[in-house]
Amino acid sequence: MSANNQATLFLVATPIGNLSELSPRALEVLKSVDVVACEDTRNSLKLMSHFDIHTRMISYHNFNEEESSNGIIKLLEEGKNIALISDAGYPLISDPGYVLVNRVIDSGYNVTTISGPSAGLNALVASGLNTSHYMFYGFLNAKKSQAKKELEELKYFPYTIIFYEAPHRYEKTLELMKEVLGDRRACLARELTKLHETYHRGLLSELCELKDLKGEMVILIEGYKKEKEEVKEEDIFEYIDELIKSGLKVKEACGKASEKYDMSKNQLYNAYLKKGK
Ligand code: SAM
């Protein structure tokens, strides 16, 4: 399991709601390591008891990552394998672990991941928003003025953005997003993998109508879209001609041009063939 004979830190993703999503591999690792470092031992105890895992647990705190890391490095020095888990999903994703991972890498021990669910990715793939490129942003600052600044910086980002948000703040956050980013397509994904999982999809102005929602939530926003410039057909055909001259087949060239000009590939291909007649 490790790249060398040194001890290993396993970054283990745990369920974000539905406990059946703990992978068999994660279970095996949590049972076989010497120590499980948790964000909150009381929280993780539920998971550990559910799966009958009796590995020793220690806490690894966000607010004191440096100090918590020292203890874990010491255990690795003793040859002990450690699993790091957070309360839900991937450790380090809006959760503690970043300082530790860097300390472990610098100290020459192995760091590896055990895959599993993450709220942001679950939400993204079902949101209906563009998935070809996206940014995970996580939490905006809790202070409104600071959150506004962050959103202003994101305003022209052209791809889908994933935000985490606390339930007591989502209404104000959606309002602020609408104010700063303008009315765009968005999705609020709630209680993922749980009984009341719900996707609210629509324009930000429509999502702003949703009041008093409860549960954990992810907010996704469509990227900035430039007003479509008027492009002349002959310029597009000229671009395709150039691509063909450079060695591309007609279909490939039309594919590239359709991406560049955000058009249907088939329509462009048919139009190009027609033009040749
Ligand atoms: N490490 C986690 C991950 O990989 O997704 C994220 C932890 S972060 C402290 C907690 C935030 O994740 C919540 O406020 C919410 O935005 C999101 N979240 C976690 N579980 C969720 C769920 N089941 N449904 C929707 N959002 C969830």
PDB file of C-alpha atoms and ligand atoms in Angstrom:
ATOM      1  CA  MET A   1       0.000   0.000   0.000  1.00  0.00           C
ATOM      2  CA  SER A   2       2.916   2.391   0.405  1.00  0.00           C
ATOM      3  CA  ALA A   3       5.573   3.775  -1.896  1.00  0.00           C
ATOM      4  CA  ASN A   4       8.386   2.860   0.543  1.00  0.00           C
ATOM      5  CA  ASN A   5       8.803   1.202   3.913  1.00  0.00           C
ATOM      6  CA  GLN A   6       7.968   4.348   5.821  1.00  0.00           C
ATOM      7  CA  ALA A   7       4.698   4.741   7.674  1.00  0.00           C
ATOM      8  CA  THR A   8       1.683   6.113   5.805  1.00  0.00           C
ATOM      9  CA  LEU A   9      -0.898   8.798   6.373  1.00  0.00           C
ATOM     10  CA  PHE A  10      -4.181   7.701   4.730  1.00  0.00           C
ATOM     11  CA  LEU A  11      -6.599  10.513   3.881  1.00  0.00           C
ATOM     12  CA  VAL A  12      -9.899   8.681   4.113  1.00  0.00           C
ATOM     13  CA  ALA A  13     -13.132  10.132   2.725  1.00  0.00           C
ATOM     14  CA  THR A  14     -16.156   9.245   4.857  1.00  0.00           C
ATOM     15  CA  PRO A  15     -19.922   9.495   4.122  1.00  0.00           C
ATOM     16  CA  ILE A  16     -21.625  12.895   3.857  1.00  0.00           C
ATOM     17  CA  GLY A  17     -24.888  11.488   5.159  1.00  0.00           C
ATOM     18  CA  ASN A  18     -25.677   7.987   4.016  1.00  0.00           C
ATOM     19  CA  LEU A  19     -23.397   5.629   5.924  1.00  0.00           C
ATOM     20  CA  SER A  20     -23.627   2.950   3.219  1.00  0.00           C
ATOM     21  CA  GLU A  21     -21.299   5.136   1.199  1.00  0.00           C
ATOM     22  CA  LEU A  22     -18.277   4.181   3.254  1.00  0.00           C
ATOM     23  CA  SER A  23     -16.246   2.128   0.795  1.00  0.00           C
ATOM     24  CA  PRO A  24     -15.016  -1.368   1.654  1.00  0.00           C
ATOM     25  CA  ARG A  25     -11.475  -0.087   1.145  1.00  0.00           C
ATOM     26  CA  ALA A  26     -12.021   2.781   3.584  1.00  0.00           C
ATOM     27  CA  LEU A  27     -13.409   0.315   6.108  1.00  0.00           C
ATOM     28  CA  GLU A  28     -10.392  -1.952   5.692  1.00  0.00           C
ATOM     29  CA  VAL A  29      -7.994   0.965   6.196  1.00  0.00           C
ATOM     30  CA  LEU A  30      -9.839   2.344   9.237  1.00  0.00           C
ATOM     31  CA  LYS A  31      -9.700  -1.125  10.791  1.00  0.00           C
ATOM     32  CA  SER A  32      -6.081  -1.845   9.964  1.00  0.00           C
ATOM     33  CA  VAL A  33      -4.262   1.424  10.743  1.00  0.00           C
ATOM     34  CA  ASP A  34      -2.776   1.993  14.196  1.00  0.00           C
ATOM     35  CA  VAL A  35      -4.550   5.277  14.840  1.00  0.00           C
ATOM     36  CA  VAL A  36      -7.481   7.208  13.360  1.00  0.00           C
ATOM     37  CA  ALA A  37      -7.066  10.974  13.662  1.00  0.00           C
ATOM     38  CA  CYS A  38     -10.489  12.657  13.686  1.00  0.00           C
ATOM     39  CA  GLU A  39     -11.725  16.189  13.418  1.00  0.00           C
ATOM     40  CA  ASP A  40     -14.118  15.481  16.272  1.00  0.00           C
ATOM     41  CA  THR A  41     -13.813  12.148  18.043  1.00  0.00           C
ATOM     42  CA  ARG A  42     -17.420  12.253  19.350  1.00  0.00           C
ATOM     43  CA  ASN A  43     -18.740  12.692  15.833  1.00  0.00           C
ATOM     44  CA  SER A  44     -16.535  10.007  14.330  1.00  0.00           C
ATOM     45  CA  LEU A  45     -17.408   7.601  17.112  1.00  0.00           C
ATOM     46  CA  LYS A  46     -20.841   7.177  15.483  1.00  0.00           C
ATOM     47  CA  LEU A  47     -19.199   6.048  12.257  1.00  0.00           C
ATOM     48  CA  MET A  48     -16.699   3.851  14.057  1.00  0.00           C
ATOM     49  CA  SER A  49     -19.391   2.150  16.176  1.00  0.00           C
ATOM     50  CA  HIS A  50     -21.685   1.659  13.187  1.00  0.00           C
ATOM     51  CA  PHE A  51     -18.940  -0.238  11.365  1.00  0.00           C
ATOM     52  CA  ASP A  52     -17.613  -1.972  14.452  1.00  0.00           C
ATOM     53  CA  ILE A  53     -14.201  -0.327  14.133  1.00  0.00           C
ATOM     54  CA  HIS A  54     -12.165  -0.344  17.334  1.00  0.00           C
ATOM     55  CA  THR A  55      -9.014   1.439  16.211  1.00  0.00           C
ATOM     56  CA  ARG A  56      -7.580   3.982  18.641  1.00  0.00           C
ATOM     57  CA  MET A  57      -8.852   7.495  17.922  1.00  0.00           C
ATOM     58  CA  ILE A  58      -7.134  10.822  18.520  1.00  0.00           C
ATOM     59  CA  SER A  59      -8.356  14.317  17.677  1.00  0.00           C
ATOM     60  CA  TYR A  60      -6.855  16.517  15.008  1.00  0.00           C
ATOM     61  CA  HIS A  61      -8.066  20.090  15.365  1.00  0.00           C
ATOM     62  CA  ASN A  62      -8.500  22.798  12.798  1.00  0.00           C
ATOM     63  CA  PHE A  63      -7.801  25.538  15.305  1.00  0.00           C
ATOM     64  CA  ASN A  64      -4.492  24.025  16.351  1.00  0.00           C
ATOM     65  CA  GLU A  65      -3.192  22.174  13.330  1.00  0.00           C
ATOM     66  CA  GLU A  66       0.499  22.809  14.120  1.00  0.00           C
ATOM     67  CA  GLU A  67       0.299  21.236  17.551  1.00  0.00           C
ATOM     68  CA  SER A  68      -1.944  18.382  16.438  1.00  0.00           C
ATOM     69  CA  SER A  69       0.489  17.655  13.582  1.00  0.00           C
ATOM     70  CA  ASN A  70       3.429  17.248  15.988  1.00  0.00           C
ATOM     71  CA  GLY A  71       1.711  14.320  17.696  1.00  0.00           C
ATOM     72  CA  ILE A  72       0.919  12.630  14.401  1.00  0.00           C
ATOM     73  CA  ILE A  73       4.451  13.062  13.048  1.00  0.00           C
ATOM     74  CA  LYS A  74       5.715  11.415  16.231  1.00  0.00           C
ATOM     75  CA  LEU A  75       3.434   8.428  15.661  1.00  0.00           C
ATOM     76  CA  LEU A  76       4.648   8.127  12.051  1.00  0.00           C
ATOM     77  CA  GLU A  77       8.246   8.213  13.347  1.00  0.00           C
ATOM     78  CA  GLU A  78       7.359   5.219  15.521  1.00  0.00           C
ATOM     79  CA  GLY A  79       6.278   3.422  12.344  1.00  0.00           C
ATOM     80  CA  LYS A  80       2.543   3.744  13.024  1.00  0.00           C
ATOM     81  CA  ASN A  81       0.125   4.075  10.099  1.00  0.00           C
ATOM     82  CA  ILE A  82      -2.474   6.784  10.547  1.00  0.00           C
ATOM     83  CA  ALA A  83      -5.841   7.485   8.914  1.00  0.00           C
ATOM     84  CA  LEU A  84      -7.102  11.058   8.898  1.00  0.00           C
ATOM     85  CA  ILE A  85     -10.863  11.548   8.667  1.00  0.00           C
ATOM     86  CA  SER A  86     -13.113  14.573   9.033  1.00  0.00           C
ATOM     87  CA  ASP A  87     -16.739  14.758  10.151  1.00  0.00           C
ATOM     88  CA  ALA A  88     -17.900  14.156   6.572  1.00  0.00           C
ATOM     89  CA  GLY A  89     -16.512  13.763   3.069  1.00  0.00           C
ATOM     90  CA  TYR A  90     -12.859  14.378   2.331  1.00  0.00           C
ATOM     91  CA  PRO A  91     -10.531  15.672   5.000  1.00  0.00           C
ATOM     92  CA  LEU A  92      -8.871  18.946   3.833  1.00  0.00           C
ATOM     93  CA  ILE A  93     -11.915  19.932   1.750  1.00  0.00           C
ATOM     94  CA  SER A  94     -13.228  22.799   3.894  1.00  0.00           C
ATOM     95  CA  ASP A  95     -11.954  20.662   6.741  1.00  0.00           C
ATOM     96  CA  PRO A  96      -8.659  20.314   8.643  1.00  0.00           C
ATOM     97  CA  GLY A  97      -5.601  18.465   7.366  1.00  0.00           C
ATOM     98  CA  TYR A  98      -3.684  20.788   5.053  1.00  0.00           C
ATOM     99  CA  VAL A  99      -0.962  21.623   7.559  1.00  0.00           C
ATOM    100  CA  LEU A 100      -0.590  17.982   8.517  1.00  0.00           C
ATOM    101  CA  VAL A 101      -0.310  16.727   4.937  1.00  0.00           C
ATOM    102  CA  ASN A 102       2.497  19.180   4.222  1.00  0.00           C
ATOM    103  CA  ARG A 103       4.338  18.292   7.405  1.00  0.00           C
ATOM    104  CA  VAL A 104       4.058  14.590   6.567  1.00  0.00           C
ATOM    105  CA  ILE A 105       5.260  15.104   2.988  1.00  0.00           C
ATOM    106  CA  ASP A 106       8.206  17.219   4.207  1.00  0.00           C
ATOM    107  CA  SER A 107       9.094  14.543   6.752  1.00  0.00           C
ATOM    108  CA  GLY A 108       9.304  11.913   4.025  1.00  0.00           C
ATOM    109  CA  TYR A 109       6.381   9.703   5.024  1.00  0.00           C
ATOM    110  CA  ASN A 110       3.780   8.399   2.583  1.00  0.00           C
ATOM    111  CA  VAL A 111       0.528  10.243   1.996  1.00  0.00           C
ATOM    112  CA  THR A 112      -2.278   8.558   0.111  1.00  0.00           C
ATOM    113  CA  THR A 113      -6.032   8.933  -0.392  1.00  0.00           C
ATOM    114  CA  ILE A 114      -8.926   6.547   0.040  1.00  0.00           C
ATOM    115  CA  SER A 115     -11.706   7.781  -2.249  1.00  0.00           C
ATOM    116  CA  GLY A 116     -15.256   8.496  -1.234  1.00  0.00           C
ATOM    117  CA  PRO A 117     -18.037  11.074  -1.370  1.00  0.00           C
ATOM    118  CA  SER A 118     -17.618  14.829  -1.344  1.00  0.00           C
ATOM    119  CA  ALA A 119     -20.624  17.149  -1.150  1.00  0.00           C
ATOM    120  CA  GLY A 120     -19.290  19.537  -3.794  1.00  0.00           C
ATOM    121  CA  LEU A 121     -18.805  16.878  -6.463  1.00  0.00           C
ATOM    122  CA  ASN A 122     -22.132  15.171  -5.769  1.00  0.00           C
ATOM    123  CA  ALA A 123     -23.850  18.542  -6.114  1.00  0.00           C
ATOM    124  CA  LEU A 124     -21.933  19.505  -9.249  1.00  0.00           C
ATOM    125  CA  VAL A 125     -22.719  16.452 -11.315  1.00  0.00           C
ATOM    126  CA  ALA A 126     -26.468  16.643 -10.647  1.00  0.00           C
ATOM    127  CA  SER A 127     -26.754  20.439 -10.801  1.00  0.00           C
ATOM    128  CA  GLY A 128     -27.256  20.620 -14.546  1.00  0.00           C
ATOM    129  CA  LEU A 129     -24.535  23.292 -14.713  1.00  0.00           C
ATOM    130  CA  ASN A 130     -21.443  22.998 -16.868  1.00  0.00           C
ATOM    131  CA  THR A 131     -19.091  20.337 -15.544  1.00  0.00           C
ATOM    132  CA  SER A 132     -16.313  20.550 -18.131  1.00  0.00           C
ATOM    133  CA  HIS A 133     -14.477  23.127 -16.014  1.00  0.00           C
ATOM    134  CA  TYR A 134     -15.385  24.263 -12.529  1.00  0.00           C
ATOM    135  CA  MET A 135     -13.980  25.838  -9.409  1.00  0.00           C
ATOM    136  CA  PHE A 136     -14.489  24.638  -5.883  1.00  0.00           C
ATOM    137  CA  TYR A 137     -14.585  27.740  -3.695  1.00  0.00           C
ATOM    138  CA  GLY A 138     -15.940  26.376  -0.428  1.00  0.00           C
ATOM    139  CA  PHE A 139     -17.197  28.833   2.181  1.00  0.00           C
ATOM    140  CA  LEU A 140     -17.390  32.553   1.572  1.00  0.00           C
ATOM    141  CA  ASN A 141     -16.298  34.695   4.476  1.00  0.00           C
ATOM    142  CA  ALA A 142     -18.988  34.928   7.157  1.00  0.00           C
ATOM    143  CA  LYS A 143     -18.711  38.755   7.159  1.00  0.00           C
ATOM    144  CA  LYS A 144     -20.957  40.275   4.509  1.00  0.00           C
ATOM    145  CA  SER A 145     -18.472  42.970   3.424  1.00  0.00           C
ATOM    146  CA  GLN A 146     -15.742  40.359   2.987  1.00  0.00           C
ATOM    147  CA  ALA A 147     -18.048  37.913   1.197  1.00  0.00           C
ATOM    148  CA  LYS A 148     -19.049  40.713  -1.173  1.00  0.00           C
ATOM    149  CA  LYS A 149     -15.397  41.367  -2.024  1.00  0.00           C
ATOM    150  CA  GLU A 150     -14.826  37.678  -2.690  1.00  0.00           C
ATOM    151  CA  LEU A 151     -17.845  37.524  -4.999  1.00  0.00           C
ATOM    152  CA  GLU A 152     -16.680  40.632  -6.852  1.00  0.00           C
ATOM    153  CA  GLU A 153     -13.394  38.843  -7.535  1.00  0.00           C
ATOM    154  CA  LEU A 154     -15.296  35.831  -8.849  1.00  0.00           C
ATOM    155  CA  LYS A 155     -17.719  37.820 -10.970  1.00  0.00           C
ATOM    156  CA  TYR A 156     -16.004  37.201 -14.314  1.00  0.00           C
ATOM    157  CA  PHE A 157     -14.896  33.641 -13.657  1.00  0.00           C
ATOM    158  CA  PRO A 158     -16.294  31.817 -16.703  1.00  0.00           C
ATOM    159  CA  TYR A 159     -16.955  28.372 -15.218  1.00  0.00           C
ATOM    160  CA  THR A 160     -19.264  26.819 -12.630  1.00  0.00           C
ATOM    161  CA  ILE A 161     -18.397  27.718  -9.028  1.00  0.00           C
ATOM    162  CA  ILE A 162     -19.157  25.472  -6.039  1.00  0.00           C
ATOM    163  CA  PHE A 163     -19.796  27.077  -2.655  1.00  0.00           C
ATOM    164  CA  TYR A 164     -20.458  25.526   0.715  1.00  0.00           C
ATOM    165  CA  GLU A 165     -22.848  27.352   2.986  1.00  0.00           C
ATOM    166  CA  ALA A 166     -24.316  27.042   6.449  1.00  0.00           C
ATOM    167  CA  PRO A 167     -28.115  26.691   6.536  1.00  0.00           C
ATOM    168  CA  HIS A 168     -28.623  29.804   8.685  1.00  0.00           C
ATOM    169  CA  ARG A 169     -26.808  31.962   6.129  1.00  0.00           C
ATOM    170  CA  TYR A 170     -28.029  30.682   2.754  1.00  0.00           C
ATOM    171  CA  GLU A 171     -30.837  33.241   2.245  1.00  0.00           C
ATOM    172  CA  LYS A 172     -28.520  36.219   2.720  1.00  0.00           C
ATOM    173  CA  THR A 173     -25.820  34.582   0.622  1.00  0.00           C
ATOM    174  CA  LEU A 174     -28.170  33.970  -2.326  1.00  0.00           C
ATOM    175  CA  GLU A 175     -29.332  37.603  -2.160  1.00  0.00           C
ATOM    176  CA  LEU A 176     -25.733  38.807  -2.129  1.00  0.00           C
ATOM    177  CA  MET A 177     -24.839  36.538  -5.045  1.00  0.00           C
ATOM    178  CA  LYS A 178     -27.732  37.913  -7.073  1.00  0.00           C
ATOM    179  CA  GLU A 179     -26.701  41.474  -6.226  1.00  0.00           C
ATOM    180  CA  VAL A 180     -23.017  41.032  -7.087  1.00  0.00           C
ATOM    181  CA  LEU A 181     -23.067  38.402  -9.862  1.00  0.00           C
ATOM    182  CA  GLY A 182     -26.377  39.266 -11.478  1.00  0.00           C
ATOM    183  CA  ASP A 183     -29.242  36.883 -12.136  1.00  0.00           C
ATOM    184  CA  ARG A 184     -27.674  33.629 -13.321  1.00  0.00           C
ATOM    185  CA  ARG A 185     -28.514  29.947 -13.372  1.00  0.00           C
ATOM    186  CA  ALA A 186     -27.768  28.285 -10.074  1.00  0.00           C
ATOM    187  CA  CYS A 187     -28.502  25.220  -8.003  1.00  0.00           C
ATOM    188  CA  LEU A 188     -28.956  24.694  -4.299  1.00  0.00           C
ATOM    189  CA  ALA A 189     -28.285  21.048  -3.451  1.00  0.00           C
ATOM    190  CA  ARG A 190     -29.538  20.022  -0.040  1.00  0.00           C
ATOM    191  CA  GLU A 191     -29.135  17.031   2.256  1.00  0.00           C
ATOM    192  CA  LEU A 192     -27.168  15.050  -0.296  1.00  0.00           C
ATOM    193  CA  THR A 193     -27.287  11.268   0.002  1.00  0.00           C
ATOM    194  CA  LYS A 194     -29.869  11.610   2.806  1.00  0.00           C
ATOM    195  CA  LEU A 195     -33.603  10.941   2.962  1.00  0.00           C
ATOM    196  CA  HIS A 196     -34.604  14.507   2.100  1.00  0.00           C
ATOM    197  CA  GLU A 197     -32.054  15.118  -0.636  1.00  0.00           C
ATOM    198  CA  THR A 198     -33.343  17.933  -2.887  1.00  0.00           C
ATOM    199  CA  TYR A 199     -31.977  19.890  -5.822  1.00  0.00           C
ATOM    200  CA  HIS A 200     -33.412  23.377  -6.306  1.00  0.00           C
ATOM    201  CA  ARG A 201     -32.426  24.477  -9.812  1.00  0.00           C
ATOM    202  CA  GLY A 202     -33.219  27.815 -11.410  1.00  0.00           C
ATOM    203  CA  LEU A 203     -32.167  31.435 -11.665  1.00  0.00           C
ATOM    204  CA  LEU A 204     -30.688  33.068  -8.573  1.00  0.00           C
ATOM    205  CA  SER A 205     -33.810  35.254  -8.374  1.00  0.00           C
ATOM    206  CA  GLU A 206     -35.918  32.070  -8.170  1.00  0.00           C
ATOM    207  CA  LEU A 207     -33.684  30.472  -5.545  1.00  0.00           C
ATOM    208  CA  CYS A 208     -33.979  33.680  -3.500  1.00  0.00           C
ATOM    209  CA  GLU A 209     -37.658  32.817  -3.061  1.00  0.00           C
ATOM    210  CA  LEU A 210     -36.756  29.685  -1.088  1.00  0.00           C
ATOM    211  CA  LYS A 211     -37.277  30.447   2.583  1.00  0.00           C
ATOM    212  CA  ASP A 212     -36.501  28.579   5.806  1.00  0.00           C
ATOM    213  CA  LEU A 213     -34.791  25.609   4.201  1.00  0.00           C
ATOM    214  CA  LYS A 214     -33.060  23.309   6.632  1.00  0.00           C
ATOM    215  CA  GLY A 215     -30.175  20.906   6.345  1.00  0.00           C
ATOM    216  CA  GLU A 216     -26.738  20.944   4.786  1.00  0.00           C
ATOM    217  CA  MET A 217     -26.397  22.679   1.470  1.00  0.00           C
ATOM    218  CA  VAL A 218     -24.151  23.390  -1.477  1.00  0.00           C
ATOM    219  CA  ILE A 219     -24.727  26.382  -3.767  1.00  0.00           C
ATOM    220  CA  LEU A 220     -23.532  26.224  -7.368  1.00  0.00           C
ATOM    221  CA  ILE A 221     -23.444  29.181  -9.720  1.00  0.00           C
ATOM    222  CA  GLU A 222     -23.117  29.234 -13.472  1.00  0.00           C
ATOM    223  CA  GLY A 223     -19.939  30.918 -14.704  1.00  0.00           C
ATOM    224  CA  TYR A 224     -19.851  34.371 -16.254  1.00  0.00           C
ATOM    225  CA  LYS A 225     -21.115  34.427 -19.821  1.00  0.00           C
ATOM    226  CA  LYS A 226     -19.913  37.038 -22.274  1.00  0.00           C
ATOM    227  CA  GLU A 227     -22.569  38.665 -24.400  1.00  0.00           C
ATOM    228  CA  LYS A 228     -22.307  36.751 -27.678  1.00  0.00           C
ATOM    229  CA  GLU A 229     -20.423  38.850 -30.191  1.00  0.00           C
ATOM    230  CA  GLU A 230     -21.765  38.861 -33.711  1.00  0.00           C
ATOM    231  CA  VAL A 231     -19.386  36.614 -35.625  1.00  0.00           C
ATOM    232  CA  LYS A 232     -19.504  36.589 -39.397  1.00  0.00           C
ATOM    233  CA  GLU A 233     -20.019  33.222 -41.060  1.00  0.00           C
ATOM    234  CA  GLU A 234     -17.125  33.838 -43.446  1.00  0.00           C
ATOM    235  CA  ASP A 235     -14.744  34.356 -40.472  1.00  0.00           C
ATOM    236  CA  ILE A 236     -15.763  31.003 -39.045  1.00  0.00           C
ATOM    237  CA  PHE A 237     -15.270  29.267 -42.408  1.00  0.00           C
ATOM    238  CA  GLU A 238     -11.890  30.962 -42.772  1.00  0.00           C
ATOM    239  CA  TYR A 239     -10.889  29.600 -39.353  1.00  0.00           C
ATOM    240  CA  ILE A 240     -12.000  26.094 -40.404  1.00  0.00           C
ATOM    241  CA  ASP A 241     -10.015  26.405 -43.667  1.00  0.00           C
ATOM    242  CA  GLU A 242      -6.915  27.303 -41.669  1.00  0.00           C
ATOM    243  CA  LEU A 243      -7.357  24.310 -39.380  1.00  0.00           C
ATOM    244  CA  ILE A 244      -7.764  22.005 -42.372  1.00  0.00           C
ATOM    245  CA  LYS A 245      -4.623  23.448 -43.959  1.00  0.00           C
ATOM    246  CA  SER A 246      -2.769  22.742 -40.721  1.00  0.00           C
ATOM    247  CA  GLY A 247      -3.678  19.056 -41.074  1.00  0.00           C
ATOM    248  CA  LEU A 248      -7.042  18.563 -39.338  1.00  0.00           C
ATOM    249  CA  LYS A 249      -9.840  16.590 -40.968  1.00  0.00           C
ATOM    250  CA  VAL A 250     -12.985  18.584 -41.870  1.00  0.00           C
ATOM    251  CA  LYS A 251     -14.966  17.094 -38.981  1.00  0.00           C
ATOM    252  CA  GLU A 252     -12.215  17.797 -36.468  1.00  0.00           C
ATOM    253  CA  ALA A 253     -11.813  21.347 -37.723  1.00  0.00           C
ATOM    254  CA  CYS A 254     -15.569  21.939 -37.435  1.00  0.00           C
ATOM    255  CA  GLY A 255     -15.455  20.480 -33.933  1.00  0.00           C
ATOM    256  CA  LYS A 256     -12.732  22.905 -32.890  1.00  0.00           C
ATOM    257  CA  ALA A 257     -14.510  25.840 -34.480  1.00  0.00           C
ATOM    258  CA  SER A 258     -17.791  24.894 -32.802  1.00  0.00           C
ATOM    259  CA  GLU A 259     -16.028  24.991 -29.415  1.00  0.00           C
ATOM    260  CA  LYS A 260     -14.403  28.319 -30.176  1.00  0.00           C
ATOM    261  CA  TYR A 261     -17.618  29.972 -31.361  1.00  0.00           C
ATOM    262  CA  ASP A 262     -19.928  28.063 -28.980  1.00  0.00           C
ATOM    263  CA  MET A 263     -22.042  26.598 -31.800  1.00  0.00           C
ATOM    264  CA  SER A 264     -23.541  23.220 -32.633  1.00  0.00           C
ATOM    265  CA  LYS A 265     -20.867  21.013 -34.194  1.00  0.00           C
ATOM    266  CA  ASN A 266     -23.292  19.287 -36.549  1.00  0.00           C
ATOM    267  CA  GLN A 267     -24.893  22.484 -37.796  1.00  0.00           C
ATOM    268  CA  LEU A 268     -21.496  24.001 -38.449  1.00  0.00           C
ATOM    269  CA  TYR A 269     -20.270  20.856 -40.236  1.00  0.00           C
ATOM    270  CA  ASN A 270     -23.362  20.771 -42.482  1.00  0.00           C
ATOM    271  CA  ALA A 271     -23.077  24.500 -43.237  1.00  0.00           C
ATOM    272  CA  TYR A 272     -19.403  24.106 -44.096  1.00  0.00           C
ATOM    273  CA  LEU A 273     -20.084  21.194 -46.445  1.00  0.00           C
ATOM    274  CA  LYS A 274     -22.926  23.124 -48.104  1.00  0.00           C
ATOM    275  CA  LYS A 275     -20.651  26.103 -48.645  1.00  0.00           C
ATOM    276  CA  GLY A 276     -18.171  23.860 -50.449  1.00  0.00           C
ATOM    277  CA  LYS A 277     -20.805  22.814 -53.012  1.00  0.00           C
TER     278      LYS A 277
HETATM  279  N1  SAM B   1     -15.274  17.707   3.838  1.00  0.00           N
HETATM  280  C1  SAM B   1     -16.602  17.878   3.361  1.00  0.00           C
HETATM  281  C2  SAM B   1     -16.666  17.454   1.884  1.00  0.00           C
HETATM  282  O1  SAM B   1     -15.744  16.800   1.391  1.00  0.00           O
HETATM  283  O2  SAM B   1     -17.660  17.725   1.215  1.00  0.00           O
HETATM  284  C3  SAM B   1     -17.114  19.276   3.585  1.00  0.00           C
HETATM  285  C4  SAM B   1     -17.095  19.703   5.021  1.00  0.00           C
HETATM  286  S1  SAM B   1     -17.647  21.330   5.287  1.00  0.00           S
HETATM  287  C5  SAM B   1     -17.139  21.612   6.923  1.00  0.00           C
HETATM  288  C6  SAM B   1     -19.348  21.143   5.531  1.00  0.00           C
HETATM  289  C7  SAM B   1     -20.159  21.717   4.381  1.00  0.00           C
HETATM  290  O3  SAM B   1     -20.205  20.784   3.326  1.00  0.00           O
HETATM  291  C8  SAM B   1     -21.608  21.988   4.730  1.00  0.00           C
HETATM  292  O4  SAM B   1     -21.788  23.262   5.323  1.00  0.00           O
HETATM  293  C9  SAM B   1     -22.283  21.914   3.384  1.00  0.00           C
HETATM  294  O5  SAM B   1     -22.079  23.111   2.671  1.00  0.00           O
HETATM  295  C10 SAM B   1     -21.468  20.793   2.719  1.00  0.00           C
HETATM  296  N2  SAM B   1     -22.106  19.488   2.953  1.00  0.00           N
HETATM  297  C11 SAM B   1     -21.631  18.479   3.701  1.00  0.00           C
HETATM  298  N3  SAM B   1     -22.474  17.422   3.661  1.00  0.00           N
HETATM  299  C12 SAM B   1     -23.498  17.779   2.865  1.00  0.00           C
HETATM  300  C13 SAM B   1     -24.699  17.133   2.436  1.00  0.00           C
HETATM  301  N4  SAM B   1     -24.993  15.899   2.822  1.00  0.00           N
HETATM  302  N5  SAM B   1     -25.517  17.819   1.594  1.00  0.00           N
HETATM  303  C14 SAM B   1     -25.234  19.055   1.198  1.00  0.00           C
HETATM  304  N6  SAM B   1     -24.115  19.720   1.588  1.00  0.00           N
HETATM  305  C15 SAM B   1     -23.271  19.090   2.395  1.00  0.00           C
END
